[in-house]
Amino acid sequence: GENVEQHPSTLSVQEGDSAVIKCTYSDSASNYFPWYKQELGKGPQLIIDIRSNVGEKKDQRIAVTLNKTAKHFSLHITETQPEDSAVYFCAASPNTGGFKTIFGAGTRLFVKA
Amino acid sequence: DVKVTQSSRYLVKRTGEKVFLECVQDMDHENMFWYRQDPGLGLRLIYFSYDVKMKEKGDIPEGYSVSREKKERFSLILESASTNQTSMYLCASSLRGRGEQYFGPGTRLTVT
């Protein structure tokens, strides 16, 4: 079946450093790629998303890049802060309706003060 | 702000019991979803609904059923709970045609 692979599963960085999380997807029909952040005791929350007609999108300290040819997309967090510590999920969806969104296994990010 | 609420944060049930997990959203979203979250496996879709009384199986529907009698409410039912259904259950909703999903806080279910 279709799947999304996410790496690394755990990432530890020093406050102020950058963090990069990478995902690959298998379904060529995927055209919507959201990223969710899950803090302890809460449900996942969308932090940024990108559609297939765009190669890069940035929102303050967060950026996402997409390479449709290679079926790769990545999340970049710059100037990390302790409050960035959370579990991050990438996902891929064949349409913006959200049906059959496939999630990666998650990356637990630790930002050390 | 969109709000998705789930009836319980923690539940402990015995093997064989019938379990109901309730989810309510207050933003008039057409789509609602039930996922289970397990370490190392991410979020896996159990069922989704795109309209009242409509439901579609997700990737892991075995052992579960759902009910959507009202637009704002989506229920997950475990007909006969088993220990392998011990997990975190997340409900989500989204607008028709939009990819962003809004999640509830989750219900951690333990089946003993």
Coordinates of C-alpha atoms in Angstrom, one line a residue:
Chain A
G1 CA 0.0 0.0 0.0
E2 CA 0.9 3.7 -0.1
N3 CA 3.2 4.9 2.6
V4 CA 5.2 7.8 4.0
E5 CA 8.6 7.3 5.5
Q6 CA 9.9 9.8 8.0
H7 CA 13.4 10.3 9.4
P8 CA 14.9 10.6 11.9
S9 CA 12.6 9.1 14.5
T10 CA 14.4 11.1 17.2
L11 CA 16.3 14.3 16.9
S12 CA 18.1 16.2 19.6
V13 CA 19.5 19.7 18.9
Q14 CA 20.9 22.6 20.9
E15 CA 18.8 25.7 21.3
G16 CA 19.5 28.0 18.4
D17 CA 20.6 25.3 16.0
S18 CA 18.6 24.2 13.0
A19 CA 16.5 21.0 12.8
V20 CA 15.7 19.1 9.6
I21 CA 13.1 16.3 9.3
K22 CA 12.8 14.4 6.0
C23 CA 10.0 12.4 4.4
T24 CA 9.5 10.4 1.3
Y25 CA 6.2 9.2 -0.1
S26 CA 5.2 6.5 -2.6
D27 CA 1.9 7.7 -4.1
S28 CA 2.6 9.7 -7.2
A29 CA -0.9 11.2 -7.0
S30 CA -0.1 13.0 -3.7
N31 CA -0.4 16.7 -4.1
Y32 CA -0.9 18.0 -0.6
F33 CA 1.8 17.7 2.1
P34 CA 1.0 19.0 5.6
W35 CA 3.2 19.0 8.7
Y36 CA 1.7 18.6 12.1
K37 CA 3.2 19.3 15.6
Q38 CA 2.0 17.3 18.6
E39 CA 2.8 18.7 22.0
L40 CA 2.5 16.5 25.1
G41 CA -1.1 15.7 26.0
K42 CA -2.5 17.4 22.9
G43 CA -3.7 16.4 19.5
P44 CA -1.6 17.2 16.4
Q45 CA -1.9 20.7 15.0
L46 CA -1.0 21.9 11.5
I47 CA 2.0 24.1 11.4
I48 CA 2.7 24.4 7.7
D49 CA 1.6 22.8 4.5
I50 CA 2.7 22.8 0.8
R51 CA 1.0 21.9 -2.4
S52 CA 2.6 20.2 -5.4
N53 CA 2.7 23.3 -7.5
V54 CA 5.1 25.0 -5.1
G55 CA 8.7 23.9 -4.3
E56 CA 9.2 25.8 -1.1
K57 CA 7.2 27.6 1.5
K58 CA 8.3 29.6 4.5
D59 CA 6.6 30.9 7.6
Q60 CA 8.9 32.7 10.0
R61 CA 11.3 30.1 11.5
I62 CA 9.7 27.1 9.7
A63 CA 10.1 26.2 6.0
V64 CA 9.1 23.2 3.9
T65 CA 10.6 22.1 0.7
L66 CA 9.2 19.6 -1.9
N67 CA 10.9 17.7 -4.6
K68 CA 8.1 15.9 -6.6
T69 CA 10.5 14.2 -8.9
A70 CA 12.2 12.5 -6.0
K71 CA 9.1 12.3 -3.9
H72 CA 10.9 14.0 -1.0
F73 CA 9.7 16.7 1.3
S74 CA 11.4 18.2 4.3
L75 CA 10.7 20.4 7.3
H76 CA 13.3 23.0 8.4
I77 CA 13.2 24.7 11.7
T78 CA 15.8 27.5 12.2
E79 CA 16.8 29.1 15.5
T80 CA 15.2 26.3 17.5
Q81 CA 13.7 27.1 20.9
P82 CA 12.8 24.8 23.8
E83 CA 9.1 25.3 22.9
D84 CA 9.8 23.6 19.6
S85 CA 10.2 20.3 21.5
A86 CA 7.4 18.1 20.3
V87 CA 6.5 15.2 18.0
Y88 CA 6.3 16.2 14.3
F89 CA 4.4 14.3 11.7
C90 CA 4.6 14.7 7.9
A91 CA 1.8 13.5 5.8
A92 CA 0.8 13.2 2.1
S93 CA -2.6 13.3 0.5
P94 CA -3.8 12.7 -3.0
N95 CA -6.2 15.6 -2.9
T96 CA -6.9 18.6 -0.7
G97 CA -10.0 16.9 0.6
G98 CA -7.9 15.1 3.2
F99 CA -9.3 11.7 2.6
K100 CA -6.7 8.9 2.8
T101 CA -4.1 11.2 4.2
I102 CA -1.1 9.0 5.0
F103 CA 1.0 10.0 8.0
G104 CA 4.7 9.4 8.7
A105 CA 5.7 7.6 11.9
G106 CA 6.7 10.9 13.6
T107 CA 9.9 12.6 14.8
R108 CA 10.4 13.4 18.4
L109 CA 12.4 16.6 18.6
F110 CA 14.2 17.6 21.7
V111 CA 15.6 21.2 21.9
K112 CA 18.2 21.5 24.7
A113 CA 18.4 24.8 26.5
Chain B
D1 CA -11.1 28.7 16.9
V2 CA -12.1 25.3 15.8
K3 CA -12.7 23.0 18.6
V4 CA -12.8 19.2 18.5
T5 CA -13.6 17.6 21.8
Q6 CA -13.4 13.9 22.8
S7 CA -15.6 12.5 25.5
S8 CA -12.8 11.0 27.7
R9 CA -9.1 11.6 28.0
Y10 CA -8.5 8.2 29.6
L11 CA -10.5 5.0 29.6
V12 CA -9.9 1.6 31.1
K13 CA -12.1 -1.2 29.8
R14 CA -12.1 -5.0 30.1
T15 CA -11.7 -7.5 27.3
G16 CA -15.0 -8.1 25.6
E17 CA -16.7 -4.9 26.7
K18 CA -18.4 -2.6 24.2
V19 CA -16.7 0.7 24.1
F20 CA -18.0 4.0 22.8
L21 CA -15.7 6.9 22.0
E22 CA -17.4 10.2 21.2
C23 CA -16.2 13.2 19.2
V24 CA -17.8 16.5 18.7
Q25 CA -16.7 19.4 16.5
D26 CA -18.2 22.9 16.6
M27 CA -17.2 24.3 13.2
D28 CA -19.7 22.7 10.9
H29 CA -17.1 20.6 9.2
E30 CA -18.3 18.0 6.7
N31 CA -15.5 15.6 7.2
M32 CA -14.7 13.7 10.3
F33 CA -12.0 11.1 11.0
W34 CA -10.9 8.5 13.6
Y35 CA -7.3 7.6 13.9
R36 CA -5.3 5.4 16.3
Q37 CA -1.8 6.5 17.2
D38 CA 0.8 3.9 18.2
P39 CA 4.5 4.5 18.9
G40 CA 6.5 4.1 15.7
L41 CA 3.5 3.7 13.5
G42 CA 2.2 7.3 13.3
L43 CA -1.5 7.9 12.8
R44 CA -3.5 5.2 11.1
L45 CA -7.0 5.9 9.7
I46 CA -9.7 3.7 11.1
Y47 CA -12.8 5.3 9.5
F48 CA -13.9 8.6 8.1
S49 CA -17.2 10.2 7.3
Y50 CA -17.8 12.9 4.7
D51 CA -21.4 13.6 5.5
V52 CA -24.1 12.6 8.0
K53 CA -24.8 8.9 7.9
M54 CA -22.0 8.4 5.4
K55 CA -18.9 6.4 6.4
E56 CA -15.9 4.9 4.6
K57 CA -13.4 2.4 5.9
G58 CA -9.8 3.5 6.4
D59 CA -6.7 1.4 6.6
I60 CA -7.5 -0.5 9.8
P61 CA -11.3 -0.8 10.3
E62 CA -11.3 -4.4 11.6
G63 CA -12.8 -4.6 15.1
Y64 CA -14.3 -1.1 14.9
S65 CA -17.5 0.6 13.7
V66 CA -18.7 4.2 13.5
S67 CA -21.8 6.2 13.7
R68 CA -22.6 9.7 12.4
E69 CA -26.2 10.6 13.1
K70 CA -25.5 14.4 13.4
K71 CA -23.0 16.5 11.5
E72 CA -21.1 17.6 14.6
R73 CA -20.8 14.2 16.2
F74 CA -18.8 11.1 15.1
S75 CA -18.7 8.0 17.3
L76 CA -16.2 5.2 17.3
I77 CA -17.5 1.8 18.6
L78 CA -15.4 -1.2 19.7
E79 CA -18.0 -4.0 19.7
S80 CA -15.9 -6.3 21.8
A81 CA -12.7 -4.7 23.1
S82 CA -9.5 -6.7 22.9
T83 CA -6.1 -6.0 24.4
N84 CA -4.6 -5.2 21.0
Q85 CA -7.0 -2.2 20.8
T86 CA -5.1 -0.5 23.7
S87 CA -4.0 2.7 22.0
M88 CA -4.4 6.5 21.7
Y89 CA -7.5 7.4 19.7
L90 CA -7.6 10.7 17.9
C91 CA -10.6 12.3 16.3
A92 CA -10.3 15.0 13.6
S93 CA -12.4 17.1 11.4
S94 CA -12.0 19.1 8.2
L95 CA -13.9 21.3 5.8
R96 CA -15.0 19.6 2.5
G97 CA -12.3 20.2 -0.1
R98 CA -9.7 21.3 2.4
G99 CA -6.8 19.2 3.5
E100 CA -6.1 20.7 7.0
Q101 CA -7.4 18.5 9.7
Y102 CA -8.3 19.7 13.2
F103 CA -7.6 17.2 15.9
G104 CA -9.1 16.5 19.3
P105 CA -6.8 15.9 22.4
G106 CA -7.1 12.2 22.1
T107 CA -8.5 9.3 24.3
R108 CA -6.0 6.9 25.7
L109 CA -7.8 3.6 25.9
T110 CA -6.4 0.7 27.9
V111 CA -8.1 -2.7 27.5
T112 CA -7.2 -5.2 30.3

